[in-house]
Short mmCIF file of C-alpha atoms and ligand atoms in Angstrom, two decimals:
data_model
loop_
_atom_site.label_atom_id
_atom_site.label_comp_id
_atom_site.label_asym_id
_atom_site.label_seq_id
_atom_site.Cartn_x
_atom_site.Cartn_y
_atom_site.Cartn_z
CA MET Q 1 -130.51 -134.51 -85.50
CA PRO Q 2 -128.41 -132.43 -83.06
CA SER Q 3 -128.68 -133.14 -79.35
CA ALA Q 4 -129.18 -130.38 -76.79
CA LEU Q 5 -127.99 -130.10 -73.21
CA VAL Q 6 -129.71 -127.62 -70.89
CA PHE Q 7 -127.74 -126.48 -67.83
CA PHE Q 8 -129.37 -125.10 -64.67
CA THR Q 9 -127.57 -124.04 -61.51
CA GLU Q 10 -130.71 -125.03 -59.60
CA LEU Q 11 -134.20 -126.26 -60.38
CA ALA Q 12 -137.06 -125.49 -58.00
CA ASP Q 13 -140.21 -127.61 -57.70
CA ALA Q 14 -141.86 -125.40 -60.30
CA PRO Q 15 -139.28 -124.52 -62.99
CA SER Q 16 -139.20 -120.77 -63.63
CA LYS Q 17 -140.55 -119.23 -66.83
CA ALA Q 18 -137.03 -118.68 -68.19
CA GLN Q 19 -136.17 -122.32 -67.44
CA ARG Q 20 -139.31 -123.56 -69.21
CA GLU Q 21 -138.37 -121.44 -72.23
CA LEU Q 22 -134.92 -123.07 -72.33
CA LEU Q 23 -136.53 -126.51 -72.13
CA THR Q 24 -138.98 -125.66 -74.92
CA LEU Q 25 -136.16 -124.48 -77.16
CA ALA Q 26 -134.06 -127.57 -76.39
CA ALA Q 27 -136.99 -129.85 -77.26
CA SER Q 28 -137.38 -128.08 -80.62
CA ILE Q 29 -133.72 -128.87 -81.45
CA GLY Q 30 -133.53 -132.51 -80.35
CA GLU Q 31 -134.12 -134.80 -77.36
CA PRO Q 32 -132.79 -132.70 -74.48
CA THR Q 33 -130.60 -133.78 -71.60
CA VAL Q 34 -130.69 -131.57 -68.50
CA ALA Q 35 -127.79 -131.04 -66.07
CA VAL Q 36 -128.41 -129.41 -62.69
CA ALA Q 37 -125.75 -128.26 -60.21
CA SER Q 38 -127.96 -128.88 -57.18
CA GLU Q 39 -130.46 -131.42 -55.86
CA VAL Q 40 -133.64 -132.07 -57.85
CA SER Q 41 -136.82 -133.57 -56.41
CA GLN Q 42 -138.59 -136.49 -58.07
CA ALA Q 43 -141.65 -134.27 -58.71
CA THR Q 44 -139.51 -131.72 -60.55
CA ALA Q 45 -137.83 -134.43 -62.58
CA GLU Q 46 -141.26 -135.66 -63.68
CA GLN Q 47 -142.19 -132.16 -64.86
CA LEU Q 48 -139.19 -132.23 -67.18
CA ALA Q 49 -140.70 -135.22 -68.96
CA SER Q 50 -143.34 -132.98 -70.49
CA TYR Q 51 -140.52 -131.20 -72.35
CA GLY Q 52 -139.26 -134.44 -73.86
CA VAL Q 53 -136.33 -134.68 -71.42
CA ALA Q 54 -135.19 -138.28 -71.17
CA LYS Q 55 -132.06 -137.86 -69.07
CA LEU Q 56 -131.32 -135.73 -66.03
CA LEU Q 57 -127.74 -135.36 -64.76
CA VAL Q 58 -127.61 -134.16 -61.16
CA ALA Q 59 -124.65 -133.13 -59.00
CA PRO Q 60 -125.73 -131.66 -55.63
CA ALA Q 61 -123.70 -128.68 -54.44
CA ASN Q 62 -120.72 -129.43 -52.22
CA HIS Q 63 -118.69 -127.14 -50.00
CA ALA Q 64 -116.62 -125.75 -52.86
CA SER Q 65 -117.54 -122.30 -54.13
CA PHE Q 66 -120.74 -122.48 -56.14
CA LEU Q 67 -118.95 -121.08 -59.18
CA GLU Q 68 -116.27 -123.81 -59.03
CA HIS Q 69 -118.99 -126.42 -58.52
CA SER Q 70 -121.07 -125.13 -61.44
CA LEU Q 71 -118.01 -125.13 -63.69
CA SER Q 72 -117.18 -128.75 -62.88
CA VAL Q 73 -120.82 -129.83 -63.31
CA LEU Q 74 -121.19 -128.22 -66.72
CA GLU Q 75 -117.81 -129.50 -67.91
CA ALA Q 76 -118.59 -133.06 -66.79
CA ALA Q 77 -122.09 -132.89 -68.31
CA VAL Q 78 -120.79 -131.65 -71.67
CA LYS Q 79 -118.20 -134.43 -71.79
CA GLN Q 80 -120.71 -137.10 -70.78
CA SER Q 81 -123.66 -136.02 -72.92
CA THR Q 82 -121.97 -135.55 -76.33
CA ALA Q 83 -124.33 -132.61 -76.91
CA ASP Q 84 -123.96 -130.45 -80.01
CA VAL Q 85 -125.51 -127.42 -78.34
CA VAL Q 86 -125.61 -126.35 -74.69
CA LEU Q 87 -128.36 -123.93 -73.64
CA VAL Q 88 -128.01 -121.80 -70.51
CA ALA Q 89 -129.67 -118.74 -69.00
CA ASN Q 90 -128.45 -115.30 -70.06
CA ASP Q 91 -127.64 -113.88 -66.60
CA ASN Q 92 -124.09 -112.88 -65.70
CA PHE Q 93 -123.37 -116.00 -63.61
CA ASN Q 94 -124.48 -118.47 -66.28
CA ARG Q 95 -122.78 -116.51 -69.05
CA GLU Q 96 -119.50 -116.72 -67.15
CA VAL Q 97 -119.89 -120.45 -66.49
CA ALA Q 98 -120.79 -121.15 -70.14
CA ALA Q 99 -117.95 -119.01 -71.51
CA ARG Q 100 -115.32 -120.63 -69.29
CA ILE Q 101 -116.41 -124.16 -70.18
CA ALA Q 102 -116.64 -123.26 -73.87
CA VAL Q 103 -112.96 -122.29 -73.68
CA ARG Q 104 -112.03 -125.44 -71.74
CA VAL Q 105 -113.68 -127.79 -74.25
CA GLU Q 106 -112.60 -125.70 -77.27
CA GLY Q 107 -116.19 -124.94 -78.18
CA SER Q 108 -117.93 -121.72 -79.27
CA ILE Q 109 -120.27 -119.38 -77.44
CA ILE Q 110 -123.04 -117.06 -78.63
CA THR Q 111 -124.69 -114.84 -76.01
CA ASP Q 112 -127.93 -112.80 -75.99
CA ALA Q 113 -129.65 -115.33 -78.25
CA ILE Q 114 -133.36 -115.07 -78.90
CA ASN Q 115 -133.69 -118.30 -80.87
CA VAL Q 116 -131.76 -121.34 -82.13
CA SER Q 117 -132.95 -123.26 -85.18
CA ALA Q 118 -132.80 -127.04 -85.53
CA ASP Q 119 -129.71 -126.63 -87.74
CA LEU Q 120 -128.07 -124.55 -84.98
CA VAL Q 121 -128.34 -121.11 -86.57
CA VAL Q 122 -128.60 -118.66 -83.68
CA THR Q 123 -130.66 -115.47 -83.85
CA LYS Q 124 -129.36 -112.85 -81.44
CA ASP Q 125 -129.72 -109.23 -80.49
CA GLU Q 126 -126.88 -106.87 -81.39
CA LEU Q 127 -126.09 -103.38 -80.12
CA ALA Q 128 -128.59 -103.60 -77.27
CA GLY Q 129 -131.39 -104.82 -79.50
CA SER Q 130 -130.97 -102.24 -82.27
CA TYR Q 131 -130.26 -105.07 -84.74
CA SER Q 132 -130.92 -108.77 -84.87
CA ALA Q 133 -128.26 -111.02 -86.39
CA GLN Q 134 -127.98 -114.67 -87.36
CA ALA Q 135 -124.84 -116.48 -86.34
CA GLN Q 136 -123.43 -119.96 -86.72
CA ALA Q 137 -120.49 -121.44 -84.84
CA THR Q 138 -117.66 -122.91 -86.86
CA GLY Q 139 -116.22 -125.38 -84.39
CA GLY Q 140 -116.76 -127.49 -81.30
CA VAL Q 141 -119.74 -127.68 -79.00
CA LEU Q 142 -121.94 -124.58 -79.31
CA PHE Q 143 -122.86 -122.82 -76.04
CA VAL Q 144 -125.84 -120.46 -76.29
CA THR Q 145 -127.18 -118.13 -73.60
CA LEU Q 146 -130.88 -117.42 -74.19
CA LYS Q 147 -132.57 -114.15 -73.27
CA PRO Q 148 -135.76 -114.61 -71.21
CA ASN Q 149 -139.12 -113.86 -72.87
CA SER Q 150 -137.75 -114.88 -76.29
CA ILE Q 151 -139.47 -118.27 -76.63
CA GLU Q 152 -143.10 -119.21 -76.01
CA ASP Q 153 -143.19 -121.85 -73.23
CA ALA Q 154 -144.79 -124.93 -74.81
CA PRO Q 155 -144.55 -128.28 -73.03
CA GLN Q 156 -145.11 -131.28 -75.29
CA SER Q 157 -148.08 -133.51 -74.68
CA ALA Q 158 -146.26 -136.85 -74.95
CA ALA Q 159 -144.45 -137.28 -71.65
CA ALA Q 160 -141.69 -139.87 -71.31
CA GLU Q 161 -139.78 -141.34 -68.37
CA VAL Q 162 -136.88 -139.26 -67.10
CA SER Q 163 -133.85 -141.20 -65.92
CA ILE Q 164 -132.00 -139.45 -63.09
CA ASN Q 165 -128.24 -139.97 -63.05
CA GLU Q 166 -125.73 -138.76 -60.48
CA LEU Q 167 -123.00 -136.86 -62.29
CA ALA Q 168 -119.43 -137.54 -61.19
CA THR Q 169 -117.48 -134.27 -61.12
CA GLU Q 170 -113.80 -133.65 -60.59
CA THR Q 171 -113.14 -131.59 -57.49
CA SER Q 172 -110.26 -129.19 -57.88
CA ALA Q 173 -107.35 -130.27 -55.67
CA ALA Q 174 -106.62 -126.68 -54.69
CA GLU Q 175 -109.93 -125.06 -53.75
CA LYS Q 176 -109.61 -121.31 -53.96
CA VAL Q 177 -112.82 -120.52 -52.10
CA ARG Q 178 -114.72 -122.45 -49.45
CA ILE Q 179 -118.28 -121.62 -48.34
CA VAL Q 180 -118.47 -121.33 -44.57
CA GLY Q 181 -122.06 -120.13 -44.27
CA THR Q 182 -125.05 -119.08 -46.33
CA GLU Q 183 -127.80 -116.52 -45.83
CA GLU Q 184 -131.15 -116.54 -47.63
CA LYS Q 185 -131.68 -113.53 -49.87
CA VAL Q 186 -134.87 -111.58 -49.14
CA VAL Q 187 -137.30 -112.39 -51.96
CA SER Q 188 -140.44 -110.51 -52.90
CA ASP Q 189 -143.71 -111.93 -54.22
CA ARG Q 190 -143.19 -110.04 -57.46
CA PRO Q 191 -141.90 -111.86 -60.55
CA LYS Q 192 -138.18 -111.84 -61.26
CA LEU Q 193 -137.18 -108.63 -63.01
CA THR Q 194 -135.51 -110.37 -65.95
CA GLU Q 195 -138.44 -112.74 -66.50
CA ALA Q 196 -141.48 -110.54 -65.82
CA ARG Q 197 -144.03 -109.95 -68.58
CA VAL Q 198 -144.58 -106.42 -67.23
CA VAL Q 199 -141.89 -104.14 -65.77
CA VAL Q 200 -142.58 -100.76 -64.20
CA ALA Q 201 -139.36 -98.77 -63.77
CA GLY Q 202 -138.71 -95.53 -61.96
CA GLY Q 203 -135.90 -93.03 -62.31
CA ARG Q 204 -134.69 -89.82 -60.72
CA GLY Q 205 -138.16 -88.40 -61.36
CA VAL Q 206 -139.66 -90.49 -58.52
CA ASN Q 207 -137.68 -88.26 -56.19
CA GLY Q 208 -136.97 -90.96 -53.63
CA ASP Q 209 -140.46 -92.48 -53.44
CA PHE Q 210 -141.01 -95.75 -55.33
CA GLY Q 211 -144.49 -96.21 -53.78
CA ALA Q 212 -146.45 -95.27 -56.92
CA VAL Q 213 -144.16 -97.38 -59.14
CA GLU Q 214 -144.62 -100.39 -56.84
CA GLN Q 215 -148.39 -99.96 -56.71
CA LEU Q 216 -148.71 -99.91 -60.49
CA ALA Q 217 -146.38 -102.93 -60.77
CA ASP Q 218 -148.51 -104.82 -58.24
CA ALA Q 219 -151.75 -103.90 -60.02
CA LEU Q 220 -150.28 -105.39 -63.20
CA GLY Q 221 -148.54 -108.37 -61.56
CA GLY Q 222 -145.23 -106.95 -62.75
CA ALA Q 223 -141.70 -106.40 -61.48
CA VAL Q 224 -140.12 -103.13 -60.34
CA GLY Q 225 -137.03 -101.77 -62.07
CA ALA Q 226 -135.01 -98.58 -61.83
CA SER Q 227 -132.52 -96.35 -63.58
CA ARG Q 228 -128.99 -96.00 -62.25
CA ALA Q 229 -129.76 -92.52 -60.95
CA ALA Q 230 -132.36 -94.10 -58.64
CA THR Q 231 -130.20 -97.02 -57.49
CA ASP Q 232 -127.14 -94.79 -56.99
CA ALA Q 233 -129.28 -92.50 -54.84
CA GLY Q 234 -130.05 -95.51 -52.62
CA TRP Q 235 -133.80 -95.32 -53.24
CA ILE Q 236 -133.94 -98.95 -54.36
CA SER Q 237 -131.58 -101.94 -54.43
CA HIS Q 238 -128.90 -102.16 -57.14
CA ASP Q 239 -130.49 -105.48 -58.22
CA ALA Q 240 -133.27 -103.38 -59.76
CA GLN Q 241 -130.97 -101.42 -62.07
CA ILE Q 242 -131.75 -101.82 -65.76
CA GLY Q 243 -129.24 -100.86 -68.41
CA GLN Q 244 -125.71 -101.26 -69.67
CA THR Q 245 -124.31 -101.82 -66.19
CA GLY Q 246 -127.48 -103.40 -64.79
CA VAL Q 247 -129.78 -106.13 -66.03
CA THR Q 248 -131.34 -106.43 -69.47
CA VAL Q 249 -135.09 -106.89 -69.65
CA SER Q 250 -137.35 -107.64 -72.58
CA PRO Q 251 -140.91 -107.81 -71.22
CA GLN Q 252 -144.19 -107.59 -73.11
CA VAL Q 253 -144.81 -104.20 -71.51
CA PHE Q 254 -142.21 -101.80 -70.07
CA ILE Q 255 -143.49 -98.73 -68.24
CA SER Q 256 -140.84 -96.06 -67.76
CA ALA Q 257 -141.62 -93.38 -65.18
CA GLY Q 258 -139.41 -90.37 -64.53
CA ILE Q 259 -136.53 -91.79 -66.57
CA SER Q 260 -134.94 -89.55 -69.22
CA GLY Q 261 -133.89 -92.40 -71.54
CA ALA Q 262 -130.09 -92.14 -71.60
CA ILE Q 263 -128.41 -94.49 -74.06
CA GLN Q 264 -126.95 -96.62 -71.24
CA GLN Q 265 -130.42 -97.03 -69.72
CA LYS Q 266 -132.09 -97.82 -73.05
CA ALA Q 267 -129.50 -100.55 -73.67
CA GLY Q 268 -131.23 -102.61 -70.99
CA MET Q 269 -134.86 -102.25 -72.09
CA GLN Q 270 -135.26 -101.22 -75.70
CA THR Q 271 -136.13 -104.73 -76.91
CA SER Q 272 -139.31 -104.61 -74.78
CA LYS Q 273 -142.35 -105.39 -76.94
CA CYS Q 274 -144.33 -102.30 -75.89
CA ILE Q 275 -142.79 -99.27 -74.17
CA ILE Q 276 -144.95 -96.77 -72.31
CA ALA Q 277 -143.12 -93.65 -71.11
CA ILE Q 278 -144.28 -91.14 -68.51
CA ASN Q 279 -142.16 -88.01 -68.27
CA LYS Q 280 -142.96 -84.39 -67.54
CA ASP Q 281 -140.45 -83.22 -70.18
CA VAL Q 282 -141.90 -83.51 -73.69
CA ASP Q 283 -138.34 -83.53 -75.12
CA ALA Q 284 -137.10 -86.45 -72.97
CA PRO Q 285 -135.20 -88.93 -75.22
CA VAL Q 286 -137.28 -91.83 -73.87
CA PHE Q 287 -140.18 -90.67 -76.05
CA GLU Q 288 -138.08 -91.48 -79.16
CA ILE Q 289 -138.42 -95.21 -78.46
CA ALA Q 290 -141.81 -95.20 -76.71
CA ASP Q 291 -144.88 -96.80 -78.30
CA PHE Q 292 -147.08 -94.69 -76.03
CA GLY Q 293 -146.02 -91.50 -74.27
CA ILE Q 294 -147.67 -89.55 -71.48
CA VAL Q 295 -146.33 -86.06 -70.80
CA GLY Q 296 -147.17 -85.50 -67.18
CA ASP Q 297 -146.27 -85.78 -63.52
CA LEU Q 298 -145.73 -89.43 -62.56
CA ALA Q 299 -147.05 -88.71 -59.06
CA LYS Q 300 -150.45 -88.10 -60.69
CA VAL Q 301 -150.33 -90.48 -63.68
CA LEU Q 302 -149.16 -93.68 -61.92
CA PRO Q 303 -151.79 -93.72 -59.13
CA GLN Q 304 -154.55 -92.96 -61.66
CA ALA Q 305 -153.36 -95.82 -63.89
CA ALA Q 306 -153.14 -98.24 -60.94
CA GLU Q 307 -156.60 -97.26 -59.71
CA GLU Q 308 -158.18 -97.69 -63.15
CA ILE Q 309 -156.52 -101.12 -63.61
CA ARG Q 310 -157.72 -102.28 -60.18
CA ARG Q 311 -161.24 -100.98 -60.96
CA ARG Q 312 -161.35 -102.96 -64.23
CA GLN Q 313 -159.98 -106.07 -62.51
CA ALA Q 314 -162.65 -105.92 -59.78
C1 LIG G 1 -120.63 -96.26 -68.40
C2 LIG G 1 -122.02 -95.88 -67.96
C3 LIG G 1 -122.92 -96.89 -67.68
C4 LIG G 1 -124.21 -96.57 -67.27
N1 LIG G 1 -125.10 -97.58 -67.02
C5 LIG G 1 -126.38 -97.26 -66.72
C6 LIG G 1 -127.35 -98.29 -66.52
O1 LIG G 1 -127.06 -99.49 -66.56
N2 LIG G 1 -128.62 -97.91 -66.25
C7 LIG G 1 -129.00 -96.59 -66.16
O2 LIG G 1 -130.17 -96.33 -65.91
N3 LIG G 1 -128.08 -95.61 -66.32
C8 LIG G 1 -126.80 -95.92 -66.59
N4 LIG G 1 -125.89 -94.91 -66.73
C9 LIG G 1 -126.32 -93.53 -66.39
C10 LIG G 1 -127.10 -92.87 -67.51
O3 LIG G 1 -126.22 -92.22 -68.39
C11 LIG G 1 -128.06 -91.81 -66.92
O4 LIG G 1 -127.32 -90.90 -66.15
C12 LIG G 1 -129.17 -92.39 -66.05
O5 LIG G 1 -129.84 -93.42 -66.76
C13 LIG G 1 -130.16 -91.28 -65.70
O6 LIG G 1 -131.18 -91.78 -64.90
P1 LIG G 1 -132.60 -91.10 -64.93
O7 LIG G 1 -133.16 -91.12 -66.30
O8 LIG G 1 -133.41 -91.71 -63.84
O9 LIG G 1 -132.27 -89.61 -64.46
P2 LIG G 1 -132.31 -88.25 -65.28
O10 LIG G 1 -131.52 -88.34 -66.52
O11 LIG G 1 -131.98 -87.17 -64.32
O12 LIG G 1 -133.82 -88.13 -65.73
C14 LIG G 1 -134.89 -87.95 -64.85
C15 LIG G 1 -136.12 -87.75 -65.71
O13 LIG G 1 -137.26 -87.68 -64.88
C16 LIG G 1 -138.14 -86.69 -65.40
N5 LIG G 1 -138.96 -86.27 -64.28
C17 LIG G 1 -138.58 -85.57 -63.18
N6 LIG G 1 -139.63 -85.42 -62.33
C18 LIG G 1 -140.69 -86.02 -62.92
C19 LIG G 1 -142.04 -86.20 -62.55
N7 LIG G 1 -142.51 -85.76 -61.37
N8 LIG G 1 -142.86 -86.86 -63.40
C20 LIG G 1 -142.41 -87.33 -64.59
N9 LIG G 1 -141.13 -87.19 -65.00
C21 LIG G 1 -140.28 -86.55 -64.17
C22 LIG G 1 -137.24 -85.63 -65.97
O14 LIG G 1 -137.92 -84.88 -66.95
C23 LIG G 1 -136.10 -86.46 -66.54
O15 LIG G 1 -136.33 -86.78 -67.90
C24 LIG G 1 -124.60 -95.22 -67.14
C25 LIG G 1 -123.68 -94.20 -67.43
C26 LIG G 1 -122.41 -94.53 -67.83
C27 LIG G 1 -121.45 -93.42 -68.16
#
């Protein structure tokens, strides 16, 4: 039976949905070990037990750059755990960390995975979700980055004891970057864009006002996204950009409002399970991939939809 190592840069008291999906997948492959590049509370460690995790390797962040620290933690964990497969999140930071360590340990890496079988066959999206492919590594430890919303979170009922072990890492003699201060990022109450079950995204058609997009997202408990035209115009933060040069999302429901559906934009959302498009132009390319289309003015459609959803929820 292969053994799986799950790597997290940090683990909050309540593991995020994407983290629980990684743990569920690891448990389906073999008894997982978890490595975390920051401190982990006892309560969090106990939650891992419900995913069959027996061993937790922890290395709290030091004053080196967080990238350097994460690299040394993952490298040390891979060497110590003798894992056959290493599962990490699919965001840019984790992909870079996984790829660099895969090279260092002469392993293999497969990104954008949506599943890994017990015999380590990886199912992944190709060409922005237009195709799905199965891939198998031919040598070394296999590193896999898993797309959020690909696996159903399913903790196991039989919980075991988790042993917490401090991981000894090698600090680079010549630190290239040193952290001299940190500032908390402003966070919203909305779910993380890449992990949300519902995403409502606005484009140039919102004409500078994301109010209606935000109200519909809040009525649905969803996240707010945007096209590059909207982020470039400064109407919303660049973190919200979905597409080839932004983030990739794959929610249960994606609502596109005032977005034409350029190929670079579709690359970031076309694996969504259900796509609802609102556009005043009946010929907008977004309708080619939409499951439901509404030809109309988003300034009228979005508030009506939000109001009806709130009425039904009341
Ligand atoms: C290398 C490269 C990378 C790129 N990466 C990305 C990326 O990551 N993400 C991304 O989004 N783009 C990306 N782009 C840009 C992309 O090609 C498009 O230019 C961009 O997606 C257009 O954004 P948009 O659909 O909001 O604007 P537009 O194409 O201008 O479309 C606006 C749409 O809103 C509709 N509309 C206007 N008013 C209303 C209204 N009141 N009600 C309803 N509908 C209305 C219009 O009919 C139109 O279809 C990239 C481009 C390049 C070259």
